[in-house]
Amino acid sequence: MKTTGFRSFILYLITAGFVFCMCFFLFEFFTKGGEWAMQPYNQHLVAGGQLTWAGSIQDRNGTLLVGSKDGKRVYNDNAAIRTATVHTVGDQNGYISTGIQLVYRPQLVGYNPVLGVTTITGNTAGGNINLTIDSGLCESAMELLGSRKGAVIIYDYTTGEILCKASTPSFDPENVPEDIETNEKYNGAYLDRTISSSFTPGSTFKVVTAASAMEHLSDWESRTYTCNGSVTINGQKITCMGNHGEIGMQAALGNSCNVYFAQLAVDLGKDAMTETANEMGFNQAQKLDEIVVTASTYDVSEADDNALAWSGIGQYKTLVTPYHMMRMMGAIANGGAPVEPHLVSSMSGSGLSSYQSKTETGDRMMEESTAKALQKMLRGNVESYYASGMFPDSMQVCAKTGTAEVGEGKEDTGWVAGYCANPDTPYAFAAVVEEGGFGSQSAAPIVSELLRQLESK
């Protein structure tokens, strides 16, 4: 009896192991089958690590960005468009890890768990992907950035469609420079700065500090500080670009007063500042469709009062991606909750289930009352504190510029972030220019010109 019982136990154990392994195999097959299909031995799909046959990628206007012809991938005929969209579309070798061609490889080859990469008739399948971007607008953004390193991203905050997405330095994927690995001007050329690079935000972060005050201090509307050009906190001086005297929040945001927001951050304290930053998307994983976006970070856990003060004006260790800054501005425009940005508009084709993007609202970043107060202040910046004509008047732009110190003997990084309040032009945006100096002189003119182009469409 003991022998029979032991044999039964072994049989049950083997059966359980078989069932577990089969379940694991099926799980891997259905979740990673597309990756298996893209292995190098499928040379009708991949050769030398490069796609040889797959569906096409087009922009919102039907402009072909990349497709397949005679066993190879072929990009748009216009070198400027190829260069402007390569970070979005992806390069041949997959060095741009966030490119559509790499992230959506299974969809582009039309992988199906039942039929593989063939249709029911036996022909090779394939999926086509339509993007939300306007390649012509991306080309304009690249021209405006010129030889400077930086990024520009604009989306419709009512639909979530990303209209413009450009990153520099860039390169032509059909004519990759031979010295791309050694020439300093191409440093970071495989990195999409709109979603994969985080930057010191400078004064654009004062919007977060202001939001924290609105949600934690009952007297934020009447609270003032005196700016005499600098303030000493914990024995170390924080300087301001002006001497503003007694100043409240609206004027402090418009004048970008460091003294005001440094002291405000200290009075708020670490917990309140961290709570607001987290609510507004810092220290959290973010995704754009299926693309992983680098997380923005705000950490004052080990900061003394002086470091906390610096964090309140967008310095210290704070880092943010242009994508996140744009999304945050979209949340303000929408009353506190962002419409989630998306890049893929639709997917269709043989062997691929059709997909159509949907408008989705993300988690609330701030109270509606906070969003309304920020709307008024950001609009006040443009109307009362920024140079006349900085942005198109009819679009009712609400914005904050920023100039971030990066040290190491480098010129400051220029920022602008904001949105258009005119419901006919519902665009939120962020732009950053590395070593560009004042954001009002480097980043703002780029966005202004792109908004004018959007307005004329």
Short mmCIF file of C-alpha atoms in Angstrom, two decimals:
data_model
loop_
_atom_site.label_atom_id
_atom_site.label_comp_id
_atom_site.label_asym_id
_atom_site.label_seq_id
_atom_site.Cartn_x
_atom_site.Cartn_y
_atom_site.Cartn_z
CA MET A 1 0.00 0.00 0.00
CA LYS A 2 2.82 2.35 0.89
CA THR A 3 4.47 1.63 -2.48
CA THR A 4 1.21 2.34 -4.37
CA GLY A 5 0.71 5.58 -2.45
CA PHE A 6 4.25 6.73 -3.17
CA ARG A 7 3.88 5.93 -6.89
CA SER A 8 0.58 7.87 -6.97
CA PHE A 9 2.28 10.83 -5.32
CA ILE A 10 5.09 10.78 -7.92
CA LEU A 11 2.51 10.51 -10.73
CA TYR A 12 0.57 13.49 -9.34
CA LEU A 13 3.80 15.43 -9.01
CA ILE A 14 4.79 14.72 -12.62
CA THR A 15 1.30 15.62 -13.84
CA ALA A 16 1.32 18.87 -11.87
CA GLY A 17 4.75 19.71 -13.26
CA PHE A 18 3.54 18.99 -16.80
CA VAL A 19 0.43 21.15 -16.36
CA PHE A 20 2.52 23.98 -14.87
CA CYS A 21 5.06 23.85 -17.70
CA MET A 22 2.29 23.75 -20.32
CA CYS A 23 0.53 26.73 -18.73
CA PHE A 24 3.83 28.61 -18.58
CA PHE A 25 4.52 27.80 -22.23
CA LEU A 26 1.07 28.97 -23.33
CA PHE A 27 1.43 32.16 -21.31
CA GLU A 28 4.82 32.89 -22.89
CA PHE A 29 3.50 31.93 -26.32
CA PHE A 30 0.58 34.35 -26.21
CA THR A 31 2.50 37.19 -24.52
CA LYS A 32 5.88 36.83 -26.22
CA GLY A 33 5.07 34.98 -29.42
CA GLY A 34 5.60 38.16 -31.39
CA GLU A 35 9.12 38.46 -30.01
CA TRP A 36 9.86 34.85 -30.94
CA ALA A 37 8.67 35.53 -34.47
CA MET A 38 11.19 38.34 -34.76
CA GLN A 39 14.22 36.15 -34.08
CA PRO A 40 17.12 36.32 -36.63
CA TYR A 41 16.33 32.89 -38.10
CA ASN A 42 13.14 34.36 -39.66
CA GLN A 43 15.18 35.95 -42.43
CA HIS A 44 12.09 36.91 -44.48
CA LEU A 45 11.33 39.32 -41.62
CA VAL A 46 14.72 40.13 -40.11
CA ALA A 47 18.24 40.18 -41.55
CA GLY A 48 21.30 41.41 -39.73
CA GLY A 49 19.10 42.54 -36.86
CA GLN A 50 17.07 44.77 -39.21
CA LEU A 51 13.47 44.45 -40.36
CA THR A 52 13.26 43.41 -44.00
CA TRP A 53 9.52 43.11 -44.40
CA ALA A 54 6.78 44.75 -42.36
CA GLY A 55 3.83 47.07 -42.68
CA SER A 56 4.05 50.82 -43.12
CA ILE A 57 4.07 53.71 -40.66
CA GLN A 58 2.31 56.90 -41.71
CA ASP A 59 1.69 60.30 -40.11
CA ARG A 60 -1.75 61.84 -39.46
CA ASN A 61 -1.95 63.13 -43.04
CA GLY A 62 -1.14 59.79 -44.68
CA THR A 63 2.48 60.71 -45.38
CA LEU A 64 4.57 57.53 -45.55
CA LEU A 65 7.31 57.59 -42.93
CA VAL A 66 8.64 54.07 -43.50
CA GLY A 67 7.57 50.98 -45.41
CA SER A 68 9.00 47.89 -47.10
CA LYS A 69 10.13 47.49 -50.70
CA ASP A 70 12.18 44.74 -52.34
CA GLY A 71 13.07 43.11 -49.03
CA LYS A 72 14.23 46.23 -47.21
CA ARG A 73 12.77 49.05 -45.15
CA VAL A 74 12.46 52.33 -47.04
CA TYR A 75 11.91 55.70 -45.39
CA ASN A 76 10.27 58.88 -46.68
CA ASP A 77 11.87 60.46 -49.76
CA ASN A 78 12.47 63.73 -47.89
CA ALA A 79 15.68 63.65 -45.82
CA ALA A 80 14.41 66.44 -43.56
CA ILE A 81 11.28 64.44 -42.68
CA ARG A 82 13.34 61.30 -42.12
CA THR A 83 15.61 63.19 -39.73
CA ALA A 84 12.72 64.90 -37.94
CA THR A 85 10.78 61.69 -37.31
CA VAL A 86 13.50 59.08 -36.77
CA HIS A 87 13.19 59.20 -32.96
CA THR A 88 9.48 58.52 -33.26
CA VAL A 89 9.61 55.98 -36.08
CA GLY A 90 12.86 54.32 -35.04
CA ASP A 91 16.06 53.41 -36.86
CA GLN A 92 16.89 50.25 -38.79
CA ASN A 93 19.12 48.73 -36.10
CA GLY A 94 16.81 49.33 -33.15
CA TYR A 95 19.29 51.58 -31.36
CA ILE A 96 16.42 53.99 -30.65
CA SER A 97 14.76 51.79 -28.06
CA THR A 98 11.55 53.86 -27.94
CA GLY A 99 10.97 53.89 -31.73
CA ILE A 100 7.69 52.55 -33.11
CA GLN A 101 9.53 50.07 -35.35
CA LEU A 102 11.08 48.38 -32.32
CA VAL A 103 8.27 48.65 -29.77
CA TYR A 104 5.59 47.60 -32.29
CA ARG A 105 7.57 45.05 -34.31
CA PRO A 106 5.06 42.20 -33.80
CA GLN A 107 2.20 44.44 -34.95
CA LEU A 108 4.13 45.66 -37.99
CA VAL A 109 4.78 42.12 -39.18
CA GLY A 110 1.18 41.17 -38.39
CA TYR A 111 1.95 38.48 -35.85
CA ASN A 112 -1.05 36.38 -34.83
CA PRO A 113 -0.83 33.68 -32.11
CA VAL A 114 -2.81 31.24 -34.30
CA LEU A 115 -1.51 31.99 -37.80
CA GLY A 116 1.92 33.37 -36.91
CA VAL A 117 3.03 35.87 -39.55
CA THR A 118 0.95 34.42 -42.38
CA THR A 119 -2.67 34.92 -43.34
CA ILE A 120 -5.21 32.13 -43.63
CA THR A 121 -4.36 31.96 -47.35
CA GLY A 122 -0.69 31.46 -46.60
CA ASN A 123 0.51 34.91 -47.65
CA THR A 124 2.80 36.94 -45.44
CA ALA A 125 0.76 39.13 -43.14
CA GLY A 126 1.53 42.65 -42.01
CA GLY A 127 0.12 45.55 -40.08
CA ASN A 128 0.11 49.25 -40.87
CA ILE A 129 0.37 51.89 -38.14
CA ASN A 130 -0.97 55.41 -38.41
CA LEU A 131 0.51 57.99 -36.05
CA THR A 132 -0.96 61.22 -34.70
CA ILE A 133 2.05 63.40 -35.54
CA ASP A 134 2.24 65.89 -38.39
CA SER A 135 5.60 65.17 -40.03
CA GLY A 136 5.70 68.65 -41.57
CA LEU A 137 5.32 70.23 -38.14
CA CYS A 138 8.06 67.96 -36.80
CA GLU A 139 10.28 69.08 -39.66
CA SER A 140 9.64 72.73 -38.73
CA ALA A 141 10.51 71.99 -35.10
CA MET A 142 13.83 70.49 -36.19
CA GLU A 143 14.62 73.54 -38.29
CA LEU A 144 13.83 75.84 -35.37
CA LEU A 145 16.03 73.82 -32.98
CA GLY A 146 18.82 73.93 -35.54
CA SER A 147 22.18 72.69 -34.27
CA ARG A 148 21.15 73.04 -30.62
CA LYS A 149 20.36 70.00 -28.50
CA GLY A 150 16.81 69.94 -27.24
CA ALA A 151 13.25 68.73 -27.63
CA VAL A 152 9.79 69.98 -28.56
CA ILE A 153 6.48 68.21 -27.94
CA ILE A 154 2.92 69.44 -28.52
CA TYR A 155 -0.40 67.66 -28.10
CA ASP A 156 -4.12 68.31 -28.33
CA TYR A 157 -5.17 68.26 -24.68
CA THR A 158 -8.80 67.46 -25.58
CA THR A 159 -8.09 64.37 -27.70
CA GLY A 160 -4.63 63.31 -26.48
CA GLU A 161 -3.15 63.31 -30.00
CA ILE A 162 0.55 64.21 -30.12
CA LEU A 163 0.94 66.55 -33.07
CA CYS A 164 4.61 67.47 -32.90
CA LYS A 165 7.51 65.51 -31.43
CA ALA A 166 11.10 66.40 -32.27
CA SER A 167 14.45 65.69 -30.63
CA THR A 168 17.98 66.86 -31.42
CA PRO A 169 20.65 65.87 -32.23
CA SER A 170 19.20 63.62 -34.89
CA PHE A 171 20.32 61.82 -38.04
CA ASP A 172 19.07 60.52 -41.37
CA PRO A 173 18.23 56.80 -40.90
CA GLU A 174 18.86 56.11 -44.59
CA ASN A 175 22.26 57.78 -44.50
CA VAL A 176 23.59 57.19 -41.01
CA PRO A 177 26.76 59.26 -40.48
CA GLU A 178 29.87 57.11 -40.38
CA ASP A 179 31.13 59.08 -37.36
CA ILE A 180 27.87 58.97 -35.39
CA GLU A 181 29.62 57.05 -32.61
CA THR A 182 32.65 59.36 -32.38
CA ASN A 183 31.54 62.84 -33.46
CA GLU A 184 30.61 64.96 -30.43
CA LYS A 185 27.80 66.70 -32.28
CA TYR A 186 25.93 63.37 -32.41
CA ASN A 187 26.25 62.64 -28.67
CA GLY A 188 22.89 61.26 -27.59
CA ALA A 189 21.59 61.01 -31.15
CA TYR A 190 19.88 57.68 -30.39
CA LEU A 191 18.06 59.20 -27.40
CA ASP A 192 14.58 60.66 -27.81
CA ARG A 193 14.83 63.71 -25.59
CA THR A 194 11.06 64.24 -25.51
CA ILE A 195 10.44 61.05 -23.52
CA SER A 196 13.77 59.50 -22.53
CA SER A 197 15.74 62.49 -21.21
CA SER A 198 14.97 64.34 -18.00
CA PHE A 199 16.20 67.86 -17.38
CA THR A 200 16.48 70.29 -14.48
CA PRO A 201 13.19 72.20 -14.86
CA GLY A 202 14.23 75.56 -13.48
CA SER A 203 11.42 78.05 -13.01
CA THR A 204 8.82 75.94 -14.82
CA PHE A 205 8.72 73.89 -11.58
CA LYS A 206 7.42 76.94 -9.72
CA VAL A 207 4.02 75.91 -11.04
CA VAL A 208 4.28 72.77 -8.88
CA THR A 209 5.36 74.79 -5.84
CA ALA A 210 2.45 77.18 -6.41
CA ALA A 211 0.02 74.24 -6.67
CA SER A 212 1.35 72.83 -3.40
CA ALA A 213 0.71 76.15 -1.65
CA MET A 214 -2.82 76.30 -3.05
CA GLU A 215 -3.62 72.88 -1.63
CA HIS A 216 -1.82 73.16 1.71
CA LEU A 217 -1.85 76.81 2.81
CA SER A 218 -5.14 78.53 3.55
CA ASP A 219 -3.55 81.99 3.18
CA TRP A 220 -1.79 81.41 -0.14
CA GLU A 221 -3.70 84.21 -1.88
CA SER A 222 -2.69 86.85 0.65
CA ARG A 223 0.74 85.46 1.59
CA THR A 224 3.67 87.71 0.64
CA TYR A 225 7.45 87.64 0.99
CA THR A 226 9.96 90.44 0.60
CA CYS A 227 12.52 90.12 -2.18
CA ASN A 228 15.64 92.26 -1.87
CA GLY A 229 17.49 90.35 -4.56
CA SER A 230 18.46 87.39 -2.41
CA VAL A 231 17.57 85.42 0.70
CA THR A 232 19.82 83.49 3.09
CA ILE A 233 18.43 80.11 4.15
CA ASN A 234 20.36 77.81 6.45
CA GLY A 235 23.42 80.01 6.09
CA GLN A 236 23.51 79.92 2.28
CA LYS A 237 22.32 82.58 -0.14
CA ILE A 238 19.75 82.09 -2.87
CA THR A 239 19.79 84.89 -5.42
CA CYS A 240 17.03 86.34 -7.59
CA MET A 241 17.21 88.00 -11.00
CA GLY A 242 15.34 91.03 -9.62
CA ASN A 243 14.67 93.10 -6.53
CA HIS A 244 10.89 92.80 -6.25
CA GLY A 245 10.14 94.11 -2.77
CA GLU A 246 7.01 92.77 -1.07
CA ILE A 247 5.44 90.37 -3.53
CA GLY A 248 2.51 87.95 -3.78
CA MET A 249 2.15 84.75 -5.77
CA GLN A 250 0.81 86.11 -9.08
CA ALA A 251 3.55 88.72 -9.38
CA ALA A 252 6.14 86.22 -8.10
CA LEU A 253 5.20 83.72 -10.80
CA GLY A 254 5.17 86.40 -13.50
CA ASN A 255 8.52 87.82 -12.39
CA SER A 256 9.84 84.32 -11.65
CA CYS A 257 10.96 85.45 -8.20
CA ASN A 258 13.36 82.93 -6.67
CA VAL A 259 13.16 84.52 -3.23
CA TYR A 260 9.39 84.08 -3.05
CA PHE A 261 9.26 80.44 -4.16
CA ALA A 262 12.35 79.42 -2.18
CA GLN A 263 10.79 80.65 1.06
CA LEU A 264 7.41 79.23 0.08
CA ALA A 265 8.90 75.75 -0.37
CA VAL A 266 10.53 75.90 3.07
CA ASP A 267 7.28 77.01 4.69
CA LEU A 268 5.41 74.20 2.94
CA GLY A 269 7.94 71.62 4.08
CA LYS A 270 9.17 68.36 2.59
CA ASP A 271 5.97 66.38 3.08
CA ALA A 272 3.65 68.85 1.38
CA MET A 273 6.03 69.47 -1.50
CA THR A 274 6.60 65.75 -2.04
CA GLU A 275 2.87 64.99 -1.83
CA THR A 276 2.08 67.55 -4.53
CA ALA A 277 4.95 66.47 -6.76
CA ASN A 278 3.79 62.85 -6.54
CA GLU A 279 0.20 63.81 -7.32
CA MET A 280 1.44 65.70 -10.37
CA GLY A 281 3.22 62.65 -11.73
CA PHE A 282 6.75 62.81 -10.32
CA ASN A 283 8.47 59.63 -9.08
CA GLN A 284 6.06 57.47 -11.10
CA ALA A 285 6.40 55.21 -14.10
CA GLN A 286 4.84 56.70 -17.21
CA LYS A 287 3.97 55.27 -20.61
CA LEU A 288 3.09 56.70 -24.00
CA ASP A 289 0.97 53.97 -25.56
CA GLU A 290 3.31 50.95 -25.19
CA ILE A 291 6.45 53.10 -24.97
CA VAL A 292 8.12 53.46 -21.58
CA VAL A 293 8.75 57.10 -20.64
CA THR A 294 11.58 58.03 -18.27
CA ALA A 295 10.18 58.94 -14.86
CA SER A 296 10.53 62.50 -13.61
CA THR A 297 12.01 62.72 -10.12
CA TYR A 298 11.56 64.90 -7.07
CA ASP A 299 13.36 63.76 -3.91
CA VAL A 300 13.98 66.03 -0.92
CA SER A 301 14.17 63.26 1.67
CA GLU A 302 17.77 64.17 2.55
CA ALA A 303 17.50 67.90 1.84
CA ASP A 304 18.16 70.60 4.42
CA ASP A 305 16.15 73.83 4.28
CA ASN A 306 18.49 75.41 1.75
CA ALA A 307 18.24 72.41 -0.59
CA LEU A 308 14.46 72.33 -0.09
CA ALA A 309 14.36 76.00 -1.06
CA TRP A 310 16.36 75.28 -4.21
CA SER A 311 13.95 72.46 -5.07
CA GLY A 312 11.05 74.92 -4.87
CA ILE A 313 12.55 76.94 -7.71
CA GLY A 314 13.22 73.89 -9.88
CA GLN A 315 16.84 73.22 -8.97
CA TYR A 316 18.48 70.79 -6.49
CA LYS A 317 18.04 67.21 -7.81
CA THR A 318 14.69 67.70 -9.51
CA LEU A 319 14.43 66.30 -13.06
CA VAL A 320 11.53 66.26 -15.51
CA THR A 321 10.91 65.06 -19.08
CA PRO A 322 9.39 67.38 -21.69
CA TYR A 323 6.61 64.79 -22.12
CA HIS A 324 5.71 65.00 -18.44
CA MET A 325 5.80 68.81 -18.42
CA MET A 326 3.46 68.88 -21.44
CA ARG A 327 1.10 66.38 -19.82
CA MET A 328 1.04 68.43 -16.62
CA MET A 329 0.09 71.54 -18.59
CA GLY A 330 -2.64 69.53 -20.27
CA ALA A 331 -3.97 68.64 -16.82
CA ILE A 332 -4.11 72.31 -15.83
CA ALA A 333 -5.95 73.14 -19.05
CA ASN A 334 -8.46 70.34 -18.38
CA GLY A 335 -9.27 71.38 -14.83
CA GLY A 336 -6.82 69.10 -13.03
CA ALA A 337 -6.96 65.75 -14.85
CA PRO A 338 -4.98 65.17 -18.06
CA VAL A 339 -6.30 63.58 -21.21
CA GLU A 340 -3.65 60.92 -21.74
CA PRO A 341 -1.33 61.64 -24.70
CA HIS A 342 -1.08 59.02 -27.41
CA LEU A 343 1.07 58.60 -30.50
CA VAL A 344 -0.56 55.63 -32.25
CA SER A 345 -3.81 56.64 -33.94
CA SER A 346 -4.77 53.33 -35.52
CA MET A 347 -3.45 49.96 -36.61
CA SER A 348 -4.83 47.76 -39.33
CA GLY A 349 -3.79 45.19 -41.88
CA SER A 350 -3.67 41.55 -42.77
CA GLY A 351 -3.12 39.32 -39.76
CA LEU A 352 -3.59 42.19 -37.31
CA SER A 353 -6.67 43.02 -35.28
CA SER A 354 -7.75 46.57 -36.08
CA TYR A 355 -7.05 49.16 -33.41
CA GLN A 356 -8.40 52.69 -33.04
CA SER A 357 -7.14 55.00 -30.32
CA LYS A 358 -9.56 56.29 -27.70
CA THR A 359 -9.59 59.46 -25.67
CA GLU A 360 -8.82 58.56 -22.05
CA THR A 361 -8.60 60.75 -18.98
CA GLY A 362 -5.78 60.05 -16.54
CA ASP A 363 -5.66 60.30 -12.76
CA ARG A 364 -6.35 63.72 -11.32
CA MET A 365 -3.16 65.70 -10.69
CA MET A 366 -4.69 68.55 -8.68
CA GLU A 367 -7.96 69.91 -7.37
CA GLU A 368 -10.15 71.71 -9.89
CA SER A 369 -9.87 74.92 -7.85
CA THR A 370 -6.07 74.65 -8.03
CA ALA A 371 -6.18 74.18 -11.80
CA LYS A 372 -8.42 77.22 -12.22
CA ALA A 373 -6.12 79.38 -10.10
CA LEU A 374 -3.10 78.22 -12.11
CA GLN A 375 -4.96 78.88 -15.36
CA LYS A 376 -5.47 82.49 -14.31
CA MET A 377 -1.84 82.91 -13.25
CA LEU A 378 -0.33 81.32 -16.34
CA ARG A 379 -2.52 83.49 -18.53
CA GLY A 380 -1.47 86.49 -16.45
CA ASN A 381 2.18 85.66 -17.13
CA VAL A 382 1.67 86.05 -20.88
CA GLU A 383 -0.63 89.06 -20.67
CA SER A 384 1.26 91.11 -18.09
CA TYR A 385 4.83 89.88 -17.68
CA TYR A 386 6.10 88.44 -20.95
CA ALA A 387 7.11 90.40 -24.03
CA SER A 388 4.26 91.51 -26.26
CA GLY A 389 3.91 89.18 -29.24
CA MET A 390 5.81 86.31 -27.60
CA PHE A 391 2.85 84.08 -28.53
CA PRO A 392 -0.07 84.44 -30.99
CA ASP A 393 -2.68 86.65 -29.26
CA SER A 394 -5.70 84.80 -30.62
CA MET A 395 -4.64 81.48 -29.07
CA GLN A 396 -4.79 82.87 -25.50
CA VAL A 397 -1.57 81.18 -24.47
CA CYS A 398 -0.97 80.42 -20.80
CA ALA A 399 2.68 79.65 -20.09
CA LYS A 400 5.72 79.61 -17.84
CA THR A 401 9.28 79.99 -19.06
CA GLY A 402 12.28 78.68 -17.17
CA THR A 403 16.05 78.93 -17.06
CA ALA A 404 17.75 76.03 -15.31
CA GLU A 405 21.28 76.08 -13.97
CA VAL A 406 23.13 72.86 -14.81
CA GLY A 407 26.65 73.66 -13.59
CA GLU A 408 29.90 72.16 -14.94
CA GLY A 409 30.61 75.43 -16.73
CA LYS A 410 27.68 74.93 -19.09
CA GLU A 411 25.21 77.56 -20.24
CA ASP A 412 21.77 77.36 -18.61
CA THR A 413 19.00 75.20 -20.07
CA GLY A 414 16.04 77.12 -21.52
CA TRP A 415 12.45 75.94 -20.98
CA VAL A 416 8.89 76.89 -21.86
CA ALA A 417 5.73 74.99 -20.98
CA GLY A 418 2.08 75.89 -21.30
CA TYR A 419 -1.13 75.57 -23.29
CA CYS A 420 -3.61 77.54 -25.37
CA ALA A 421 -6.85 78.49 -23.61
CA ASN A 422 -8.72 79.17 -26.86
CA PRO A 423 -10.96 76.09 -27.33
CA ASP A 424 -10.39 76.28 -31.09
CA THR A 425 -6.65 75.69 -30.57
CA PRO A 426 -6.45 73.23 -27.65
CA TYR A 427 -2.69 72.63 -27.61
CA ALA A 428 -0.42 71.94 -24.63
CA PHE A 429 3.32 72.09 -25.12
CA ALA A 430 6.81 71.87 -23.68
CA ALA A 431 10.15 72.73 -25.21
CA VAL A 432 13.67 72.59 -23.86
CA VAL A 433 16.93 73.87 -25.34
CA GLU A 434 20.13 72.63 -23.72
CA GLU A 435 22.60 75.44 -23.07
CA GLY A 436 20.05 77.78 -24.61
CA GLY A 437 20.14 80.39 -21.87
CA PHE A 438 16.89 82.16 -21.01
CA GLY A 439 13.84 80.10 -21.92
CA SER A 440 12.06 83.23 -23.13
CA GLN A 441 14.78 83.70 -25.74
CA SER A 442 15.53 80.10 -26.71
CA ALA A 443 12.55 77.79 -26.18
CA ALA A 444 9.57 80.18 -26.33
CA PRO A 445 10.22 81.43 -29.92
CA ILE A 446 10.29 77.82 -31.16
CA VAL A 447 6.88 77.03 -29.67
CA SER A 448 5.47 80.38 -30.79
CA GLU A 449 6.30 79.69 -34.43
CA LEU A 450 4.91 76.15 -34.26
CA LEU A 451 1.68 77.44 -32.72
CA ARG A 452 1.35 79.94 -35.57
CA GLN A 453 1.73 77.10 -38.04
CA LEU A 454 -0.92 75.08 -36.22
CA GLU A 455 -3.24 78.07 -36.17
CA SER A 456 -2.97 78.44 -39.93
CA LYS A 457 -3.80 74.79 -40.66
#
